[in-house]
Coordinates of C-alpha atoms and ligand atoms in Angstrom, one line a residue:
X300 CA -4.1 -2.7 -18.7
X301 CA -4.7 -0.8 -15.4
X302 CA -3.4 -0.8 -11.8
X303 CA -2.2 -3.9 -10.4
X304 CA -2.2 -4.6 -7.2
X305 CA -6.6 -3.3 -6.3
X306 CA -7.8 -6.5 -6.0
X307 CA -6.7 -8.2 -2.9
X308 CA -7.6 -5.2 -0.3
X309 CA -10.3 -4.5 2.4
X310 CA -11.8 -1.3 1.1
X311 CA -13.6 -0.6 3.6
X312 CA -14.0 3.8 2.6
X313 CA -14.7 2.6 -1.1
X314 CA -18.3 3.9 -2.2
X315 CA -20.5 1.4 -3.2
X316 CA -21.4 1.7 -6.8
X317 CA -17.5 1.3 -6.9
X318 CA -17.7 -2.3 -5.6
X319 CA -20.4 -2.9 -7.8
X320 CA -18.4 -2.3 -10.8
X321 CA -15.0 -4.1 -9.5
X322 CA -17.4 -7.2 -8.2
X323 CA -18.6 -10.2 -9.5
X324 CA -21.8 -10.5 -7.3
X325 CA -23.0 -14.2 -7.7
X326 CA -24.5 -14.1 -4.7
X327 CA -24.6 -12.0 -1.4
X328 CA -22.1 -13.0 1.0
X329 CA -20.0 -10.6 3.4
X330 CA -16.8 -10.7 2.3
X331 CA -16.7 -8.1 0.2
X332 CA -14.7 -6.0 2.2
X333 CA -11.7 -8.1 0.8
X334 CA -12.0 -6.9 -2.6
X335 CA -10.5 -4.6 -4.7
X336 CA -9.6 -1.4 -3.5
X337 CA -9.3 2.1 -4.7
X338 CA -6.9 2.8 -7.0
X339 CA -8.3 2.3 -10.7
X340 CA -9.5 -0.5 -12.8
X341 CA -8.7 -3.7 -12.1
X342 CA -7.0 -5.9 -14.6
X343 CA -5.2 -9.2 -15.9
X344 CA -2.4 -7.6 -13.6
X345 CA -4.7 -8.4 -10.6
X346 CA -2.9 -12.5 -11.3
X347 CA 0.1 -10.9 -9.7
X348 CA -2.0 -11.7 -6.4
X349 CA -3.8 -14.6 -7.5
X350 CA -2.6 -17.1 -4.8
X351 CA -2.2 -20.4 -5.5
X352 CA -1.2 -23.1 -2.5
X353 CA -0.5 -26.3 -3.9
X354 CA 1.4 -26.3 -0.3
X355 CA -0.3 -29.7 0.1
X356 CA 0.1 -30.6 -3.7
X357 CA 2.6 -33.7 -3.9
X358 CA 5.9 -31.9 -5.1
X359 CA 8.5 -33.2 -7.7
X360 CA 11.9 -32.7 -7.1
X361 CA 12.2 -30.4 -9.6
X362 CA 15.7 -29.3 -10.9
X363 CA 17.1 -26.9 -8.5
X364 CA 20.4 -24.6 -8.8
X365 CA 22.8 -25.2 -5.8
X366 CA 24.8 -22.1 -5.9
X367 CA 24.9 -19.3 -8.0
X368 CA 27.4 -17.1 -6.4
X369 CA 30.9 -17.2 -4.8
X370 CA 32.1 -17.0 -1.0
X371 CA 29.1 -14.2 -0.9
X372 CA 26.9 -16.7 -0.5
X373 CA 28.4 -17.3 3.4
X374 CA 25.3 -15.5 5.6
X375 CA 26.8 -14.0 8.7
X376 CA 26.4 -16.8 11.2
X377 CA 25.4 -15.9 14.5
X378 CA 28.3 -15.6 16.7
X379 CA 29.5 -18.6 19.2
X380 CA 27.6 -17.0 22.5
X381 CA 24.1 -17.6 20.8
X382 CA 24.3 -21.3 19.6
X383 CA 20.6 -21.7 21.0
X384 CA 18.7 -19.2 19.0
X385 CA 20.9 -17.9 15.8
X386 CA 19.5 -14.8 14.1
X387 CA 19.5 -16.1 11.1
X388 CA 20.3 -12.6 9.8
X389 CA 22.0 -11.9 6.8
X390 CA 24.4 -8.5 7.5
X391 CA 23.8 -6.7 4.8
X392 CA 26.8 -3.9 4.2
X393 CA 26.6 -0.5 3.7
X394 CA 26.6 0.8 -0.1
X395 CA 25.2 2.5 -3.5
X396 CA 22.6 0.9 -5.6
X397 CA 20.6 1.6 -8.9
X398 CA 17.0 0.8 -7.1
X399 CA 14.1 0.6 -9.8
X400 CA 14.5 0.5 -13.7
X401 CA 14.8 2.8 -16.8
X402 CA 13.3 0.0 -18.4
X403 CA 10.6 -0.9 -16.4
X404 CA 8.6 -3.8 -17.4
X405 CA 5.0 -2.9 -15.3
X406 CA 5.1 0.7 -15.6
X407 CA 2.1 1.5 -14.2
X408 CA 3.7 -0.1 -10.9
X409 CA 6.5 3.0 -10.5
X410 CA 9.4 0.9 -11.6
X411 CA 11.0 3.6 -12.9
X412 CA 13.0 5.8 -13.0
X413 CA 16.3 4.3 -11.9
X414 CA 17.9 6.3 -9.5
X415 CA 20.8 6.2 -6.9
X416 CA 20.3 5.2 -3.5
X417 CA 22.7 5.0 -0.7
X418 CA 22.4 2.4 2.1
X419 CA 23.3 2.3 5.8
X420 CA 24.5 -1.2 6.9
X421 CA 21.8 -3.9 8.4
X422 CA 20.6 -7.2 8.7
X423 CA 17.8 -9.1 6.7
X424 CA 16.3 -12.2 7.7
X425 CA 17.4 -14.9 5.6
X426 CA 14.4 -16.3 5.2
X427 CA 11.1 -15.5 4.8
X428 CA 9.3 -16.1 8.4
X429 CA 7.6 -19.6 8.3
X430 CA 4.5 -21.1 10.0
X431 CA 6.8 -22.4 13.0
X432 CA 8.1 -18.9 13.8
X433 CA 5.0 -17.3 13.0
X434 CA 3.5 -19.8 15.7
X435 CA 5.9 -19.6 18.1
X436 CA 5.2 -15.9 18.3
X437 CA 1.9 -16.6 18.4
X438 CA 1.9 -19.2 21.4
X439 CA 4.0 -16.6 23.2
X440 CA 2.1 -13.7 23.1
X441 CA -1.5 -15.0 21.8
X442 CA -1.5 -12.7 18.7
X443 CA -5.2 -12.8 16.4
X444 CA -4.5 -11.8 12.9
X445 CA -6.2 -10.1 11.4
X446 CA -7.4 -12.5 8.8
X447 CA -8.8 -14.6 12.1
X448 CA -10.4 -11.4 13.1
X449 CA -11.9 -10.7 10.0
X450 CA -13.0 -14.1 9.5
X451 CA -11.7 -15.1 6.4
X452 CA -9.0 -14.1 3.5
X453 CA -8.4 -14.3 -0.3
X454 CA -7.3 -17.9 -1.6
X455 CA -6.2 -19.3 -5.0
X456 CA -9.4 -21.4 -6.2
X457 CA -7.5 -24.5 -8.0
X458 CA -6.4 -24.7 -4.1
X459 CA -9.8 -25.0 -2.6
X460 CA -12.0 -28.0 -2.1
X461 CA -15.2 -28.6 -3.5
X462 CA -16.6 -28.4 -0.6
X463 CA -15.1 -24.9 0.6
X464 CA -16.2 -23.4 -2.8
X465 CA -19.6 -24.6 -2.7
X466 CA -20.1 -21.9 0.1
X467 CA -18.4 -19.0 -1.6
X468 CA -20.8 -16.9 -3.7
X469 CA -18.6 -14.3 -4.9
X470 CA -15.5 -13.4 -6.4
X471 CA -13.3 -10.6 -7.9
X472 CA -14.4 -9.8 -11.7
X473 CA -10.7 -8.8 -12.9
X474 CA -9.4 -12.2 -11.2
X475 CA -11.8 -14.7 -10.4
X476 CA -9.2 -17.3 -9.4
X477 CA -8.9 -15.1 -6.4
X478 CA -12.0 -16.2 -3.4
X479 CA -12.6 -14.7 0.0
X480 CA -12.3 -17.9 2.2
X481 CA -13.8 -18.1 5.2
X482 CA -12.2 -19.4 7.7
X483 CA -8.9 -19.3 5.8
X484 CA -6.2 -17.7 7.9
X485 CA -2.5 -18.6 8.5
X486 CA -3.2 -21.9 10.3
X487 CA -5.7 -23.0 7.3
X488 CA -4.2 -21.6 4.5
X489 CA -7.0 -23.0 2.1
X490 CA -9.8 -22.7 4.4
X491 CA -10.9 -24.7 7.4
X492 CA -10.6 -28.2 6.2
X493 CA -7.0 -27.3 5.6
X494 CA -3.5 -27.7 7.6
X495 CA 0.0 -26.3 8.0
X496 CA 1.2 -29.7 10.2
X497 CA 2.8 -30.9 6.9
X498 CA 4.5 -27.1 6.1
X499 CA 5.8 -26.0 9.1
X500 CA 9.0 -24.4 7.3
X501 CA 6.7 -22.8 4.6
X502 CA 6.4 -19.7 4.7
X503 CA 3.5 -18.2 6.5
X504 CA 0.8 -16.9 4.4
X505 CA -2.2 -14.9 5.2
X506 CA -0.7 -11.9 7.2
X507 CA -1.1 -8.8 6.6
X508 CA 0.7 -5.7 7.0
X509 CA 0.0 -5.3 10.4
X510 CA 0.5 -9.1 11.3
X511 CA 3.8 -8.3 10.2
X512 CA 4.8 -5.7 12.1
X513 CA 3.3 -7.3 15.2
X514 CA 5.5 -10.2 14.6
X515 CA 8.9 -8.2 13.8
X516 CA 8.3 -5.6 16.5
X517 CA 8.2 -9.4 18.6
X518 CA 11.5 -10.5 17.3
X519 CA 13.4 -7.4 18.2
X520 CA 13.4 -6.7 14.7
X521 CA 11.3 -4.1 11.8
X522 CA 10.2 -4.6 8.2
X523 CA 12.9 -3.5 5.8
X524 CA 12.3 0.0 3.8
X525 CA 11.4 -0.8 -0.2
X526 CA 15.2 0.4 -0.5
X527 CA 16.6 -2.4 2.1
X528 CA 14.6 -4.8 0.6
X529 CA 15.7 -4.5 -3.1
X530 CA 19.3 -3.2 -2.5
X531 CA 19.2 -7.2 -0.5
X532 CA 17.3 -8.5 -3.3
X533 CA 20.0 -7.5 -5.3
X534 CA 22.9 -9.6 -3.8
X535 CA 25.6 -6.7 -4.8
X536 CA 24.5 -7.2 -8.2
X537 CA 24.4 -4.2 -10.5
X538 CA 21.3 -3.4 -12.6
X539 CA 20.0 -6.7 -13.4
X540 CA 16.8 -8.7 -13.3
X541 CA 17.1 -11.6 -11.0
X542 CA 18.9 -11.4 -7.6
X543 CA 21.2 -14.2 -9.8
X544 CA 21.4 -12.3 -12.8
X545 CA 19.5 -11.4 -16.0
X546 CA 18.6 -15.2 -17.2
X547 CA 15.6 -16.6 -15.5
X548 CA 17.0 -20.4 -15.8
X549 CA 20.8 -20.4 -16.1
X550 CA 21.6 -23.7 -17.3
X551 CA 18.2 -24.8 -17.2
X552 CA 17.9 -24.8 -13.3
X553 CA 15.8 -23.2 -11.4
X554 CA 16.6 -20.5 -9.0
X555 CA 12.8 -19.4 -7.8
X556 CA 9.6 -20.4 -6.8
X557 CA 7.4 -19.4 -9.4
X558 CA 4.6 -20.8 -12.1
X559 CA 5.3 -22.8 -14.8
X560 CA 2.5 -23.7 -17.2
X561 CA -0.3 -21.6 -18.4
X562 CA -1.6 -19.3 -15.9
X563 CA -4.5 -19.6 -14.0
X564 CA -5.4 -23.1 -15.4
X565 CA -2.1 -25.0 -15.8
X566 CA 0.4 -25.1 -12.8
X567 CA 3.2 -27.9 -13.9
X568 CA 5.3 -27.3 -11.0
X569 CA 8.0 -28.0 -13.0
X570 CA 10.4 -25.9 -10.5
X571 CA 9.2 -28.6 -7.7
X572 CA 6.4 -26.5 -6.2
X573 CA 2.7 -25.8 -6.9
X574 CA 2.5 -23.7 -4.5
X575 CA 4.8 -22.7 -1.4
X576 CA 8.3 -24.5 -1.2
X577 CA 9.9 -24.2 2.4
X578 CA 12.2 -20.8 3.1
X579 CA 15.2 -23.0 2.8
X580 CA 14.2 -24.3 -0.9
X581 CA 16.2 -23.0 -4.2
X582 CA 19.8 -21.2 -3.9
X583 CA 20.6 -18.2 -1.9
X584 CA 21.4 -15.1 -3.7
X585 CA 24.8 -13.0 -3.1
X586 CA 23.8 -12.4 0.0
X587 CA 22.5 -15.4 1.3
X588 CA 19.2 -14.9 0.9
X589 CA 16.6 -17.4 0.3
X590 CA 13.2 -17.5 -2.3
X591 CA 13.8 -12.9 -2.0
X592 CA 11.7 -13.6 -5.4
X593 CA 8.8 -15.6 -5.7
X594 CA 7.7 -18.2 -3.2
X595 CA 5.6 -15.5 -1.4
X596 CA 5.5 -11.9 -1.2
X597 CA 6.7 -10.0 1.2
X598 CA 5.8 -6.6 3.2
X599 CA 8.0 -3.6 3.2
X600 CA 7.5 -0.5 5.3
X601 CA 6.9 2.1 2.8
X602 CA 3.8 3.4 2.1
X603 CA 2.9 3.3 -1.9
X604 CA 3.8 5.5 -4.3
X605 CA 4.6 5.3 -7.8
X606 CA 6.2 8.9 -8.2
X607 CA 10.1 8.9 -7.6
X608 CA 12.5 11.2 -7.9
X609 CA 15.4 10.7 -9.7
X610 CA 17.8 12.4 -6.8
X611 CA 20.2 10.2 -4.8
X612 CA 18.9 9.7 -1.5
X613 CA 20.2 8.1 1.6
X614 CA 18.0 5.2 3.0
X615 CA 14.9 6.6 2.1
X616 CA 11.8 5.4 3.6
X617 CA 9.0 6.1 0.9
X618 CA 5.8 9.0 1.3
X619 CA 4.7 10.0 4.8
X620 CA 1.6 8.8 4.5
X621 CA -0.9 6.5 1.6
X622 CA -3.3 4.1 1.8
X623 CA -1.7 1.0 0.4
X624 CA 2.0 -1.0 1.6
X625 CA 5.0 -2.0 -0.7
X626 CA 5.0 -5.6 -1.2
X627 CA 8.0 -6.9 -3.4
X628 CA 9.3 -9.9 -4.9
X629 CA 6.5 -11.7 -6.7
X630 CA 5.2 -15.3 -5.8
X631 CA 4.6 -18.9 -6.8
X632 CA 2.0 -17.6 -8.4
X633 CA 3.5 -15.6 -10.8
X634 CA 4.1 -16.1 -14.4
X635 CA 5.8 -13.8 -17.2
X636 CA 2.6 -13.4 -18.6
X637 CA 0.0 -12.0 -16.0
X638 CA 2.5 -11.1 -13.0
X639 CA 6.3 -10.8 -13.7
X640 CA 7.2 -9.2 -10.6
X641 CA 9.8 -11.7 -9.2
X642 CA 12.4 -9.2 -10.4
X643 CA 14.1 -7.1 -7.8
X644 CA 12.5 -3.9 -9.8
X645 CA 8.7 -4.8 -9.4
X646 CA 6.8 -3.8 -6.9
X647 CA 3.1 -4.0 -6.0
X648 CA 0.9 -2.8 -3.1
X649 CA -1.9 -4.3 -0.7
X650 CA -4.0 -2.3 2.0
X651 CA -2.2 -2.8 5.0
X652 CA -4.9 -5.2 6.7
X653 CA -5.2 -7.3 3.6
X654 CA -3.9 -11.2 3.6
X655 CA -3.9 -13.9 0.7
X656 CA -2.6 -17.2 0.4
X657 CA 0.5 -15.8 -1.6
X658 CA 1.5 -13.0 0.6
X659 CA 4.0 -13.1 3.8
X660 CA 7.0 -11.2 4.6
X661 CA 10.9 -11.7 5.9
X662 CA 12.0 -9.0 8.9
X663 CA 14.9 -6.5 8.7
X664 CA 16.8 -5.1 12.1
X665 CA 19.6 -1.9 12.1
X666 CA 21.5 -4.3 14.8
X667 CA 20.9 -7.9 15.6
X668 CA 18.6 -8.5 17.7
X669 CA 19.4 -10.2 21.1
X670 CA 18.3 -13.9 22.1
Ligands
LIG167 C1 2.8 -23.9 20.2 O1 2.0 -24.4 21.3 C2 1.5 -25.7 21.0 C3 0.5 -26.0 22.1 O2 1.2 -25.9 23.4 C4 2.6 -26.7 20.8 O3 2.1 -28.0 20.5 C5 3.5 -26.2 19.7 O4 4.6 -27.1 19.5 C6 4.0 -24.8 19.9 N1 4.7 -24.4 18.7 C7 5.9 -23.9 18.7 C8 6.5 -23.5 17.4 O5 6.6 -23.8 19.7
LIG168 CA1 6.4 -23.3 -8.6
LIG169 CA1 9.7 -14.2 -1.3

């Protein structure tokens, strides 16, 4: 077992003789700078990451839950004056929450401890930011990710075409179904010979950290703390698993974009998606939040830490300072067996200028934002 969460970073300070041991060098190509990162060995856990995108798989309807909560489920609308341009904002009250676990189930990721954590009021996206947004942010301000920068990002083999593998040369040993793509970025999620024009309310994938905050900074709005993002996760739930409740498939249905099947070589789709499903797929949770677990991950502000105290605190806003982001919610790629972090609980990390074809993010705002 080991420390989840290494291999899908641009380490550029990491020594290396420590590549060399975290590296499956087939062949020299540059992209080693994606790869696993500093914190210790890699491991199984690394699938959390792996990133699928059967986004341009043919999906099956799948058996999705409609509702699975009361009048809670009613998202703030945006008010009469802003018919145009609605938020889309979820307010999120004020309150007390158990945030993390006594009984964590990765406890090398910090679940634990539980502790009591007070929360100011606010508003969370309800859902995570697709490729439309993400481009019309783009066209208006003529952002580069960093991905585009970089010149290529970490994608989900099964995804890739024979002929985009044929020029990769190297992959990560702990989690080989993980490949630095070039030319892959948020436009060309699975490399160049790949499109979004078919998964425009997707969300977008291949941002990182700072792609994020470009984007929310844009809208008027921030990433949410860890504690915003799990206190919404939550729904006003207490102490349980799923933003829905403790049993992954109430009644059979499903409720989240995750993997079905054996992970990494069987992906059954049998929840409708092999790999993204729109932001607008599978129910809400309390409040009226869409795919908060799995579909893809998404950025918080905090820095990483997995040292907590068990004091109540009032909207904290993790360390000062690290080397590595929160991410929370798990993805389509996640199964129970190699990454069950599509509880509210999980957690895992990523070096703020990393991206992967499983990875994205939803914005939070202290007041709406105007339009
Ligand atoms: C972005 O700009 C392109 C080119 O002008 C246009 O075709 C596209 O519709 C724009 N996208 C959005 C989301 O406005
Ligand atoms: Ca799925
Ligand atoms: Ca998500």
């Amino acid at each position: 077992m080991a420390a989840p969460g290494l291999w899908l970073t641009r380490p550029r300070r990491v020594p290396p003789m420590l590549l060399l041991l975290r590296l499956l060098i087939i062949g020299a190509v540059g992209a080693a700078r994606g790869l696993g990162s500093e914190a210790g060995p890699a491991s199984v856990d690394a699938a959390h990451a792996a990133g699928t995108c059967g986004c341009g798989s043919p999906q099956r309807p799948g058996t999705e839950a409609h509702r699975y909560s009361r009048e809670a489920n009613v998202a703030e609308r945006a008010s009469a004056e802003r018919p145009v341009l609605p938020p889309q904002m979820a307010h999120i009250p004020a309150g007390v929450f158990t945030m993390g676990t006594d009984d964590p189930q990765i406890r090398q990721d910090g679940e634990g401890p539980a502790r009591r954590v007070r929360i100011n009021s606010f508003y969370m996206d309800l859902y995570e930011v697709s490729n439309a947004e993400f481009e019309k942010f783009v066209n208006s301000t003529g952002y580069v990710t960093e991905a585009e920068k970089f010149g290529d990002s970490f994608v989900f083999d099964s995804m890739l075409s024979d002929r985009v593998k044929r020029d990769i040369h190297q992959a990560v040993a702990a989690a080989p179904w993980w490949l630095p793509v070039k030319g892959a970025n948020w436009r060309h999620p699975e490399g160049p010979d790949s499109t979004i024009l078919h998964r425009q309310d997707h969300p977008v994938l291949h941002v990182s950290w700072n792609d994020a905050v470009a984007y929310c900074t844009w809208a008027g709005k921030r990433l949410p703390t860890e504690a915003e993002w799990e206190y919404s996760c939550r729904g006003g739930l207490e102490n349980r698993l799923y933003p829905w409740g403790n049993k992954l498939q109430p009644k059979g249905q499903h409720y989240a974009n995750i993997w079905q099947g054996e992970f990494p070589v069987s992906n059954t789709g049998e929840d409708g998606y092999r790999g993204t499903a729109p932001v607008t797929a599978f129910p809400p949770n309390g409040y009226g939040l869409y795919n908060i677990v799995g579909n893809a991950w998404e950025w918080t502000s905090d820095w990483w830490t997995i040292h907590h105290s068990v004091d109540e605190t009032l909207d904290p806003k993790g360390p000062p300072s690290g080397s590595d982001r929160v991410k929370k919610g798990g993805s389509y790629m996640c199964h129970k067996s190699y990454c069950y972090r599509y509880r509210c609980a999980a957690r895992s990390q990523n070096t703020p200028d990393s991206s992967a074809s499983n990875l994205g993010f939803r914005c939070a705002a202290s007041r709406l934002p105007d339009t």
